[in-house]
PDB file of C-alpha atoms in Angstrom:
ATOM      1  CA  MET A   1     101.879  80.463  81.394  1.00  0.00           C
ATOM      2  CA  ALA A   2     103.739  78.587  84.149  1.00  0.00           C
ATOM      3  CA  MET A   3     102.181  77.983  87.547  1.00  0.00           C
ATOM      4  CA  LEU A   4     102.487  80.809  90.046  1.00  0.00           C
ATOM      5  CA  SER A   5     104.769  79.613  92.856  1.00  0.00           C
ATOM      6  CA  VAL A   6     103.759  80.831  96.309  1.00  0.00           C
ATOM      7  CA  TRP A   7     105.980  80.056  99.311  1.00  0.00           C
ATOM      8  CA  TRP A   8     104.591  78.907 102.661  1.00  0.00           C
ATOM      9  CA  ASP A   9     105.117  76.252 105.311  1.00  0.00           C
ATOM     10  CA  PRO A  10     103.616  75.614 108.774  1.00  0.00           C
ATOM     11  CA  ALA A  11     106.457  77.541 110.456  1.00  0.00           C
ATOM     12  CA  TYR A  12     104.835  80.739 109.101  1.00  0.00           C
ATOM     13  CA  VAL A  13     102.180  80.183 111.789  1.00  0.00           C
ATOM     14  CA  GLY A  14     104.507  78.538 114.329  1.00  0.00           C
ATOM     15  CA  ALA A  15     104.481  81.324 116.908  1.00  0.00           C
ATOM     16  CA  GLU A  16     102.216  80.780 119.906  1.00  0.00           C
ATOM     17  CA  HIS A  17     101.033  84.383 119.776  1.00  0.00           C
ATOM     18  CA  VAL A  18      97.585  84.440 118.159  1.00  0.00           C
ATOM     19  CA  PHE A  19      97.067  87.427 115.882  1.00  0.00           C
ATOM     20  CA  ASP A  20      96.110  87.967 112.233  1.00  0.00           C
ATOM     21  CA  THR A  21      99.766  88.423 111.217  1.00  0.00           C
ATOM     22  CA  THR A  22     100.753  85.098 112.815  1.00  0.00           C
ATOM     23  CA  ARG A  23      97.745  83.064 111.649  1.00  0.00           C
ATOM     24  CA  LYS A  24      96.040  84.267 108.472  1.00  0.00           C
ATOM     25  CA  SER A  25      98.466  82.681 106.006  1.00  0.00           C
ATOM     26  CA  ALA A  26      97.267  79.206 107.016  1.00  0.00           C
ATOM     27  CA  ASP A  27      93.713  80.185 106.083  1.00  0.00           C
ATOM     28  CA  VAL A  28      94.955  81.543 102.761  1.00  0.00           C
ATOM     29  CA  VAL A  29      96.669  78.203 102.100  1.00  0.00           C
ATOM     30  CA  ASP A  30      93.522  76.283 103.012  1.00  0.00           C
ATOM     31  CA  ARG A  31      91.535  78.149 100.388  1.00  0.00           C
ATOM     32  CA  LEU A  32      94.292  77.792  97.805  1.00  0.00           C
ATOM     33  CA  THR A  33      94.321  74.046  98.502  1.00  0.00           C
ATOM     34  CA  GLU A  34      90.572  73.999  97.937  1.00  0.00           C
ATOM     35  CA  GLY A  35      91.246  75.402  94.463  1.00  0.00           C
ATOM     36  CA  GLU A  36      89.810  78.876  94.952  1.00  0.00           C
ATOM     37  CA  VAL A  37      92.570  80.363  92.757  1.00  0.00           C
ATOM     38  CA  GLY A  38      93.747  78.302  89.815  1.00  0.00           C
ATOM     39  CA  GLY A  39      97.272  78.021  88.488  1.00  0.00           C
ATOM     40  CA  VAL A  40      98.979  78.273  91.891  1.00  0.00           C
ATOM     41  CA  GLU A  41     101.431  75.911  93.568  1.00  0.00           C
ATOM     42  CA  VAL A  42     102.352  76.236  97.252  1.00  0.00           C
ATOM     43  CA  VAL A  43     106.063  75.625  97.859  1.00  0.00           C
ATOM     44  CA  ALA A  44     107.890  75.231 101.185  1.00  0.00           C
ATOM     45  CA  PRO A  45     111.189  77.078 101.734  1.00  0.00           C
ATOM     46  CA  ASP A  46     114.049  74.587 101.402  1.00  0.00           C
ATOM     47  CA  ALA A  47     117.293  74.336 103.363  1.00  0.00           C
ATOM     48  CA  ARG A  48     119.191  76.542 100.916  1.00  0.00           C
ATOM     49  CA  ALA A  49     116.571  79.316 101.116  1.00  0.00           C
ATOM     50  CA  LEU A  50     116.744  79.145 104.909  1.00  0.00           C
ATOM     51  CA  ARG A  51     120.534  79.562 104.790  1.00  0.00           C
ATOM     52  CA  VAL A  52     120.251  82.535 102.442  1.00  0.00           C
ATOM     53  CA  ALA A  53     117.567  84.041 104.660  1.00  0.00           C
ATOM     54  CA  LEU A  54     119.686  83.643 107.787  1.00  0.00           C
ATOM     55  CA  ALA A  55     122.629  85.360 106.102  1.00  0.00           C
ATOM     56  CA  GLY A  56     120.336  88.173 105.003  1.00  0.00           C
ATOM     57  CA  ILE A  57     118.822  88.595 108.453  1.00  0.00           C
ATOM     58  CA  GLU A  58     122.296  88.822 109.958  1.00  0.00           C
ATOM     59  CA  ARG A  59     123.259  91.351 107.291  1.00  0.00           C
ATOM     60  CA  VAL A  60     120.333  93.678 107.949  1.00  0.00           C
ATOM     61  CA  HIS A  61     119.595  93.338 111.673  1.00  0.00           C
ATOM     62  CA  GLU A  62     121.810  93.966 114.679  1.00  0.00           C
ATOM     63  CA  PRO A  63     123.215  91.016 116.695  1.00  0.00           C
ATOM     64  CA  ALA A  64     121.633  92.111 119.979  1.00  0.00           C
ATOM     65  CA  TYR A  65     118.175  92.093 118.437  1.00  0.00           C
ATOM     66  CA  LEU A  66     118.665  88.690 116.797  1.00  0.00           C
ATOM     67  CA  SER A  67     119.905  87.254 120.081  1.00  0.00           C
ATOM     68  CA  ALA A  68     116.742  88.533 121.761  1.00  0.00           C
ATOM     69  CA  LEU A  69     114.560  86.927 119.085  1.00  0.00           C
ATOM     70  CA  ARG A  70     116.309  83.590 119.598  1.00  0.00           C
ATOM     71  CA  THR A  71     116.369  83.612 123.399  1.00  0.00           C
ATOM     72  CA  GLY A  72     113.583  85.908 124.568  1.00  0.00           C
ATOM     73  CA  SER A  73     116.019  88.087 126.511  1.00  0.00           C
ATOM     74  CA  PRO A  74     115.945  90.962 127.085  1.00  0.00           C
ATOM     75  CA  ALA A  75     112.164  90.660 127.048  1.00  0.00           C
ATOM     76  CA  GLY A  76     111.503  94.211 125.872  1.00  0.00           C
ATOM     77  CA  LEU A  77     113.626  93.734 122.779  1.00  0.00           C
ATOM     78  CA  ALA A  78     112.288  90.240 122.078  1.00  0.00           C
ATOM     79  CA  ARG A  79     108.748  91.626 122.201  1.00  0.00           C
ATOM     80  CA  SER A  80     109.471  94.880 120.384  1.00  0.00           C
ATOM     81  CA  GLN A  81     107.300  93.939 117.412  1.00  0.00           C
ATOM     82  CA  GLY A  82     104.310  93.563 119.732  1.00  0.00           C
ATOM     83  CA  PHE A  83     104.122  89.778 120.224  1.00  0.00           C
ATOM     84  CA  VAL A  84     104.534  87.818 123.427  1.00  0.00           C
ATOM     85  CA  TRP A  85     107.815  85.972 122.873  1.00  0.00           C
ATOM     86  CA  ASP A  86     108.147  82.223 122.432  1.00  0.00           C
ATOM     87  CA  PRO A  87     110.724  80.155 120.472  1.00  0.00           C
ATOM     88  CA  GLY A  88     108.391  79.981 117.489  1.00  0.00           C
ATOM     89  CA  ILE A  89     108.811  83.718 116.911  1.00  0.00           C
ATOM     90  CA  TRP A  90     112.346  83.207 115.603  1.00  0.00           C
ATOM     91  CA  THR A  91     111.381  80.157 113.541  1.00  0.00           C
ATOM     92  CA  MET A  92     108.444  82.055 112.059  1.00  0.00           C
ATOM     93  CA  ALA A  93     110.636  85.012 111.120  1.00  0.00           C
ATOM     94  CA  LEU A  94     113.319  82.820 109.559  1.00  0.00           C
ATOM     95  CA  HIS A  95     110.921  80.767 107.443  1.00  0.00           C
ATOM     96  CA  SER A  96     108.869  83.772 106.407  1.00  0.00           C
ATOM     97  CA  THR A  97     112.045  85.535 105.282  1.00  0.00           C
ATOM     98  CA  ALA A  98     113.198  82.431 103.417  1.00  0.00           C
ATOM     99  CA  GLY A  99     109.902  82.487 101.540  1.00  0.00           C
ATOM    100  CA  VAL A 100     110.380  86.098 100.463  1.00  0.00           C
ATOM    101  CA  VAL A 101     113.946  85.371  99.352  1.00  0.00           C
ATOM    102  CA  ALA A 102     112.830  82.296  97.390  1.00  0.00           C
ATOM    103  CA  ALA A 103     109.975  84.238  95.801  1.00  0.00           C
ATOM    104  CA  ALA A 104     112.377  86.967  94.706  1.00  0.00           C
ATOM    105  CA  GLU A 105     114.671  84.386  93.153  1.00  0.00           C
ATOM    106  CA  ARG A 106     111.777  82.722  91.346  1.00  0.00           C
ATOM    107  CA  ALA A 107     110.451  86.040  90.085  1.00  0.00           C
ATOM    108  CA  LEU A 108     113.865  86.909  88.655  1.00  0.00           C
ATOM    109  CA  ALA A 109     113.882  83.556  86.880  1.00  0.00           C
ATOM    110  CA  VAL A 110     110.325  83.391  85.511  1.00  0.00           C
ATOM    111  CA  GLY A 111     108.753  86.815  86.082  1.00  0.00           C
ATOM    112  CA  ARG A 112     106.432  86.337  89.067  1.00  0.00           C
ATOM    113  CA  ALA A 113     106.137  84.619  92.440  1.00  0.00           C
ATOM    114  CA  GLY A 114     104.985  85.297  95.966  1.00  0.00           C
ATOM    115  CA  SER A 115     105.252  84.438  99.630  1.00  0.00           C
ATOM    116  CA  LEU A 116     102.435  84.385 102.175  1.00  0.00           C
ATOM    117  CA  SER A 117     104.557  86.503 104.497  1.00  0.00           C
ATOM    118  CA  SER A 118     103.297  89.334 106.689  1.00  0.00           C
ATOM    119  CA  GLY A 119     104.907  91.597 109.256  1.00  0.00           C
ATOM    120  CA  LEU A 120     107.930  92.986 107.404  1.00  0.00           C
ATOM    121  CA  HIS A 121     108.152  96.699 106.625  1.00  0.00           C
ATOM    122  CA  HIS A 122     108.220  98.218 110.124  1.00  0.00           C
ATOM    123  CA  ALA A 123     111.132  96.084 111.381  1.00  0.00           C
ATOM    124  CA  ARG A 124     114.285  98.152 111.904  1.00  0.00           C
ATOM    125  CA  PRO A 125     117.925  97.123 112.167  1.00  0.00           C
ATOM    126  CA  GLU A 126     117.881  97.202 115.969  1.00  0.00           C
ATOM    127  CA  ARG A 127     114.316  96.136 116.823  1.00  0.00           C
ATOM    128  CA  GLY A 128     110.902  95.070 115.666  1.00  0.00           C
ATOM    129  CA  SER A 129     107.904  97.374 115.393  1.00  0.00           C
ATOM    130  CA  GLY A 130     104.245  97.333 114.473  1.00  0.00           C
ATOM    131  CA  PHE A 131     103.832  93.533 114.384  1.00  0.00           C
ATOM    132  CA  CYS A 132     106.887  93.273 112.117  1.00  0.00           C
ATOM    133  CA  THR A 133     109.726  91.055 113.348  1.00  0.00           C
ATOM    134  CA  VAL A 134     112.251  90.830 110.489  1.00  0.00           C
ATOM    135  CA  ASN A 135     112.329  93.047 107.399  1.00  0.00           C
ATOM    136  CA  GLY A 136     112.088  90.482 104.629  1.00  0.00           C
ATOM    137  CA  LEU A 137     111.587  93.233 102.047  1.00  0.00           C
ATOM    138  CA  ALA A 138     114.998  94.803 102.676  1.00  0.00           C
ATOM    139  CA  ILE A 139     116.624  91.367 102.883  1.00  0.00           C
ATOM    140  CA  ALA A 140     115.078  90.184  99.615  1.00  0.00           C
ATOM    141  CA  ALA A 141     116.015  93.461  97.918  1.00  0.00           C
ATOM    142  CA  ALA A 142     119.662  93.086  98.938  1.00  0.00           C
ATOM    143  CA  HIS A 143     119.713  89.449  97.801  1.00  0.00           C
ATOM    144  CA  ALA A 144     118.082  90.333  94.481  1.00  0.00           C
ATOM    145  CA  LEU A 145     120.717  92.980  93.832  1.00  0.00           C
ATOM    146  CA  ASP A 146     123.440  90.385  94.433  1.00  0.00           C
ATOM    147  CA  LEU A 147     121.787  88.120  91.869  1.00  0.00           C
ATOM    148  CA  LEU A 148     121.349  90.941  89.378  1.00  0.00           C
ATOM    149  CA  ASP A 149     125.012  91.843  89.770  1.00  0.00           C
ATOM    150  CA  ALA A 150     125.998  88.225  89.153  1.00  0.00           C
ATOM    151  CA  ALA A 151     123.935  88.333  85.964  1.00  0.00           C
ATOM    152  CA  GLY A 152     125.844  91.404  84.765  1.00  0.00           C
ATOM    153  CA  ARG A 153     123.151  93.935  85.643  1.00  0.00           C
ATOM    154  CA  GLU A 154     125.130  96.162  87.998  1.00  0.00           C
ATOM    155  CA  ASP A 155     123.015  99.158  86.949  1.00  0.00           C
ATOM    156  CA  ALA A 156     119.692  97.524  87.863  1.00  0.00           C
ATOM    157  CA  GLU A 157     117.572  98.625  90.793  1.00  0.00           C
ATOM    158  CA  VAL A 158     114.932  96.969  92.963  1.00  0.00           C
ATOM    159  CA  VAL A 159     111.650  98.742  93.638  1.00  0.00           C
ATOM    160  CA  VAL A 160     109.766  98.203  96.890  1.00  0.00           C
ATOM    161  CA  LEU A 161     106.182  99.030  95.972  1.00  0.00           C
ATOM    162  CA  ASP A 162     104.559  99.317  99.387  1.00  0.00           C
ATOM    163  CA  VAL A 163     100.770  99.602  99.337  1.00  0.00           C
ATOM    164  CA  ASP A 164     100.202  98.567 102.931  1.00  0.00           C
ATOM    165  CA  ALA A 165      98.033 101.090 104.778  1.00  0.00           C
ATOM    166  CA  HIS A 166     100.945 102.184 106.965  1.00  0.00           C
ATOM    167  CA  CYS A 167     104.260 103.765 106.046  1.00  0.00           C
ATOM    168  CA  GLY A 168     107.324 101.580 105.552  1.00  0.00           C
ATOM    169  CA  GLY A 169     109.533 103.390 108.039  1.00  0.00           C
ATOM    170  CA  GLY A 170     111.495 100.277 108.939  1.00  0.00           C
ATOM    171  CA  THR A 171     112.484  99.672 105.332  1.00  0.00           C
ATOM    172  CA  HIS A 172     113.463 103.327 105.029  1.00  0.00           C
ATOM    173  CA  ALA A 173     115.611 103.113 108.189  1.00  0.00           C
ATOM    174  CA  ILE A 174     117.481 100.089 106.869  1.00  0.00           C
ATOM    175  CA  LEU A 175     118.140 101.735 103.513  1.00  0.00           C
ATOM    176  CA  GLU A 176     119.145 105.020 105.137  1.00  0.00           C
ATOM    177  CA  ARG A 177     122.015 103.418 107.012  1.00  0.00           C
ATOM    178  CA  ASP A 178     123.317 101.523 103.963  1.00  0.00           C
ATOM    179  CA  PRO A 179     124.042 104.067 101.197  1.00  0.00           C
ATOM    180  CA  ASP A 180     125.038 101.382  98.681  1.00  0.00           C
ATOM    181  CA  LEU A 181     121.711  99.630  99.197  1.00  0.00           C
ATOM    182  CA  ALA A 182     119.748 102.889  99.193  1.00  0.00           C
ATOM    183  CA  ARG A 183     121.313 103.913  95.906  1.00  0.00           C
ATOM    184  CA  ARG A 184     119.775 100.904  94.143  1.00  0.00           C
ATOM    185  CA  VAL A 185     116.535 100.328  96.038  1.00  0.00           C
ATOM    186  CA  ARG A 186     113.663 102.668  95.191  1.00  0.00           C
ATOM    187  CA  GLN A 187     110.899 102.819  97.798  1.00  0.00           C
ATOM    188  CA  LEU A 188     107.447 103.765  96.470  1.00  0.00           C
ATOM    189  CA  ASP A 189     105.041 103.979  99.383  1.00  0.00           C
ATOM    190  CA  LEU A 190     101.284 104.612  99.228  1.00  0.00           C
ATOM    191  CA  SER A 191      99.897 105.037 102.745  1.00  0.00           C
ATOM    192  CA  VAL A 192      96.557 106.015 104.236  1.00  0.00           C
ATOM    193  CA  ASP A 193      97.738 105.913 107.856  1.00  0.00           C
ATOM    194  CA  GLY A 194     100.616 107.905 109.327  1.00  0.00           C
ATOM    195  CA  PHE A 195     102.029 105.125 111.498  1.00  0.00           C
ATOM    196  CA  ASP A 196     105.783 104.760 110.894  1.00  0.00           C
ATOM    197  CA  ALA A 197     105.997 107.820 108.687  1.00  0.00           C
ATOM    198  CA  TYR A 198     109.423 109.014 107.539  1.00  0.00           C
ATOM    199  CA  THR A 199     110.998 111.797 105.523  1.00  0.00           C
ATOM    200  CA  PRO A 200     111.690 110.392 102.060  1.00  0.00           C
ATOM    201  CA  ASP A 201     114.926 110.983 100.191  1.00  0.00           C
ATOM    202  CA  PRO A 202     113.800 112.400  96.820  1.00  0.00           C
ATOM    203  CA  ALA A 203     116.550 110.494  95.041  1.00  0.00           C
ATOM    204  CA  HIS A 204     115.436 107.087  96.291  1.00  0.00           C
ATOM    205  CA  SER A 205     111.987 107.179  97.851  1.00  0.00           C
ATOM    206  CA  VAL A 206     108.490 108.566  97.443  1.00  0.00           C
ATOM    207  CA  LEU A 207     105.973 108.585 100.280  1.00  0.00           C
ATOM    208  CA  VAL A 208     102.375 109.408  99.467  1.00  0.00           C
ATOM    209  CA  LEU A 209     100.611 109.780 102.819  1.00  0.00           C
ATOM    210  CA  ASP A 210      97.008 110.940 102.829  1.00  0.00           C
ATOM    211  CA  GLU A 211      94.505 109.735 105.401  1.00  0.00           C
ATOM    212  CA  GLU A 212      91.603 111.390 103.532  1.00  0.00           C
ATOM    213  CA  LEU A 213      91.900 109.587 100.198  1.00  0.00           C
ATOM    214  CA  ASP A 214      88.765 108.164  98.644  1.00  0.00           C
ATOM    215  CA  ASP A 215      88.813 105.289  96.160  1.00  0.00           C
ATOM    216  CA  GLU A 216      89.277 107.532  93.127  1.00  0.00           C
ATOM    217  CA  GLY A 217      92.092 109.526  94.700  1.00  0.00           C
ATOM    218  CA  TYR A 218      93.770 106.378  95.998  1.00  0.00           C
ATOM    219  CA  LEU A 219      93.876 104.753  92.579  1.00  0.00           C
ATOM    220  CA  ALA A 220      95.087 107.996  90.999  1.00  0.00           C
ATOM    221  CA  GLU A 221      97.976 108.139  93.486  1.00  0.00           C
ATOM    222  CA  LEU A 222      98.748 104.508  92.710  1.00  0.00           C
ATOM    223  CA  ASP A 223      98.931 105.284  88.996  1.00  0.00           C
ATOM    224  CA  GLY A 224     101.350 108.097  89.767  1.00  0.00           C
ATOM    225  CA  LEU A 225     103.655 105.779  91.695  1.00  0.00           C
ATOM    226  CA  LEU A 226     103.499 103.104  89.007  1.00  0.00           C
ATOM    227  CA  ALA A 227     104.526 105.710  86.439  1.00  0.00           C
ATOM    228  CA  ARG A 228     107.761 106.212  88.398  1.00  0.00           C
ATOM    229  CA  ILE A 229     108.935 102.651  87.771  1.00  0.00           C
ATOM    230  CA  ASP A 230     111.660 102.642  85.141  1.00  0.00           C
ATOM    231  CA  GLY A 231     111.052  99.510  83.101  1.00  0.00           C
ATOM    232  CA  GLY A 232     114.503  99.599  81.569  1.00  0.00           C
ATOM    233  CA  ARG A 233     116.370  99.803  84.859  1.00  0.00           C
ATOM    234  CA  THR A 234     114.130  97.902  87.280  1.00  0.00           C
ATOM    235  CA  GLY A 235     115.316  94.352  87.826  1.00  0.00           C
ATOM    236  CA  LEU A 236     112.631  93.386  90.332  1.00  0.00           C
ATOM    237  CA  VAL A 237     109.586  94.838  92.078  1.00  0.00           C
ATOM    238  CA  LEU A 238     108.749  93.692  95.602  1.00  0.00           C
ATOM    239  CA  HIS A 239     104.998  94.179  96.001  1.00  0.00           C
ATOM    240  CA  ASN A 240     104.063  94.674  99.659  1.00  0.00           C
ATOM    241  CA  ALA A 241     100.385  93.993  99.085  1.00  0.00           C
ATOM    242  CA  GLY A 242      98.757  95.037 102.350  1.00  0.00           C
ATOM    243  CA  MET A 243      94.972  94.852 102.474  1.00  0.00           C
ATOM    244  CA  ASP A 244      94.681  97.037 105.566  1.00  0.00           C
ATOM    245  CA  PRO A 245      93.651 100.191 103.668  1.00  0.00           C
ATOM    246  CA  TYR A 246      90.176  98.649 104.059  1.00  0.00           C
ATOM    247  CA  PRO A 247      87.727 100.000 105.184  1.00  0.00           C
ATOM    248  CA  SER A 248      88.982 103.510 104.317  1.00  0.00           C
ATOM    249  CA  ILE A 249      89.467 102.189 100.804  1.00  0.00           C
ATOM    250  CA  SER A 250      86.794  99.841  99.481  1.00  0.00           C
ATOM    251  CA  ARG A 251      87.248  96.178  98.616  1.00  0.00           C
ATOM    252  CA  ALA A 252      86.533  96.931  94.975  1.00  0.00           C
ATOM    253  CA  ALA A 253      89.258  99.585  94.855  1.00  0.00           C
ATOM    254  CA  LEU A 254      91.790  97.239  96.493  1.00  0.00           C
ATOM    255  CA  VAL A 255      91.007  94.512  93.974  1.00  0.00           C
ATOM    256  CA  GLU A 256      91.402  97.083  91.204  1.00  0.00           C
ATOM    257  CA  ARG A 257      94.698  98.201  92.780  1.00  0.00           C
ATOM    258  CA  GLU A 258      96.101  94.703  92.421  1.00  0.00           C
ATOM    259  CA  ARG A 259      94.878  94.399  88.844  1.00  0.00           C
ATOM    260  CA  ARG A 260      96.522  97.691  87.889  1.00  0.00           C
ATOM    261  CA  ILE A 261      99.822  96.784  89.537  1.00  0.00           C
ATOM    262  CA  VAL A 262     100.053  93.462  87.751  1.00  0.00           C
ATOM    263  CA  ALA A 263      98.958  94.895  84.391  1.00  0.00           C
ATOM    264  CA  HIS A 264     101.455  97.750  84.599  1.00  0.00           C
ATOM    265  CA  LEU A 265     104.393  95.553  85.528  1.00  0.00           C
ATOM    266  CA  ARG A 266     103.575  93.053  82.807  1.00  0.00           C
ATOM    267  CA  ALA A 267     103.415  95.842  80.265  1.00  0.00           C
ATOM    268  CA  LEU A 268     106.900  96.883  81.398  1.00  0.00           C
ATOM    269  CA  ASP A 269     108.049  93.237  81.446  1.00  0.00           C
ATOM    270  CA  VAL A 270     109.385  93.698  84.983  1.00  0.00           C
ATOM    271  CA  PRO A 271     109.604  90.708  87.379  1.00  0.00           C
ATOM    272  CA  VAL A 272     107.545  90.955  90.562  1.00  0.00           C
ATOM    273  CA  ALA A 273     107.431  89.102  93.873  1.00  0.00           C
ATOM    274  CA  PHE A 274     104.572  89.797  96.278  1.00  0.00           C
ATOM    275  CA  VAL A 275     103.946  89.317  99.994  1.00  0.00           C
ATOM    276  CA  LEU A 276     100.645  89.562 101.875  1.00  0.00           C
ATOM    277  CA  ALA A 277     101.646  92.329 104.341  1.00  0.00           C
ATOM    278  CA  GLY A 278      98.935  93.952 106.478  1.00  0.00           C
ATOM    279  CA  GLY A 279      95.293  93.001 106.783  1.00  0.00           C
ATOM    280  CA  TYR A 280      93.228  92.602 109.939  1.00  0.00           C
ATOM    281  CA  THR A 281      89.890  91.352 111.218  1.00  0.00           C
ATOM    282  CA  VAL A 282      88.991  94.505 113.141  1.00  0.00           C
ATOM    283  CA  HIS A 283      86.429  95.578 110.527  1.00  0.00           C
ATOM    284  CA  GLN A 284      85.766  92.284 108.728  1.00  0.00           C
ATOM    285  CA  THR A 285      85.601  88.543 109.180  1.00  0.00           C
ATOM    286  CA  LEU A 286      88.606  86.303 108.641  1.00  0.00           C
ATOM    287  CA  ASP A 287      86.971  84.876 105.516  1.00  0.00           C
ATOM    288  CA  GLU A 288      86.547  88.388 104.121  1.00  0.00           C
ATOM    289  CA  LEU A 289      90.163  89.262 104.899  1.00  0.00           C
ATOM    290  CA  VAL A 290      91.441  86.075 103.286  1.00  0.00           C
ATOM    291  CA  GLY A 291      89.307  86.878 100.253  1.00  0.00           C
ATOM    292  CA  LEU A 292      91.127  90.188  99.855  1.00  0.00           C
ATOM    293  CA  HIS A 293      94.520  88.494 100.070  1.00  0.00           C
ATOM    294  CA  LEU A 294      93.369  85.926  97.520  1.00  0.00           C
ATOM    295  CA  ALA A 295      92.667  88.841  95.159  1.00  0.00           C
ATOM    296  CA  THR A 296      96.410  89.609  95.178  1.00  0.00           C
ATOM    297  CA  ILE A 297      97.263  86.004  94.366  1.00  0.00           C
ATOM    298  CA  ALA A 298      94.580  85.793  91.676  1.00  0.00           C
ATOM    299  CA  ALA A 299      95.874  88.954  89.989  1.00  0.00           C
ATOM    300  CA  HIS A 300      99.405  87.569  89.811  1.00  0.00           C
ATOM    301  CA  ALA A 301      98.191  84.112  88.744  1.00  0.00           C
ATOM    302  CA  ALA A 302      96.000  85.354  85.887  1.00  0.00           C
TER     303      ALA A 302
END
């Protein structure tokens, strides 16, 4: 099996604001470089991916918000994701989005890839939210549909499989205002925290929100969502692999979650691109958090 390509460059951690979302990917790369997970190559987004990402950002997000991200003004809008603004915020968002776009392209070509991107699914067209600056999931989904159309698969859909602890309300808001995109992007959302909850459209989205799930119930709900993926129609799955269900959900269950996702998608022969998504050091050390994210990469690399 070919090497698993994982996108990252130092711009992912280029913002001055110090927080898990803006820093942890560098620690993940350090441990990948040390050989902790075999069969993985770390790839930097190139100039073409950056151009595609910029076009996608401008397609999904409103001009006033993008101007604020570039300039820091107005301050409230520039900081709407929760970070103190500096010029590196925009660079971080652009490069992180380019990595998701490149990973989606690679997954369509060879079946699997990833980007060490975090802070995506709460970002809305007009602002950031919940430590999410730019919605790389929606952007990559739209780009993947363009590529599927070019390959003659106009009936294909993209699935956003969101297993971050929190609801993907930003992704839902972007899809809701673009009916053509919503028609071909299926959002499957398993959440254990009600932040950014939304009312799903039964035709295009499923939100499982239960703050009382134990490990057994969590994995059962996951299996139910996986069963909704149509292997014949799905052109790509975007796996938003948040590790922030911990500590409500155990480490062992989260590792098993990743194993089940990868096994199911391989059985369907459906391409998948993953991102790191949420995961924080409130209840664990940075090394422990990075270890959970490495479990995602190891599952896809196996």
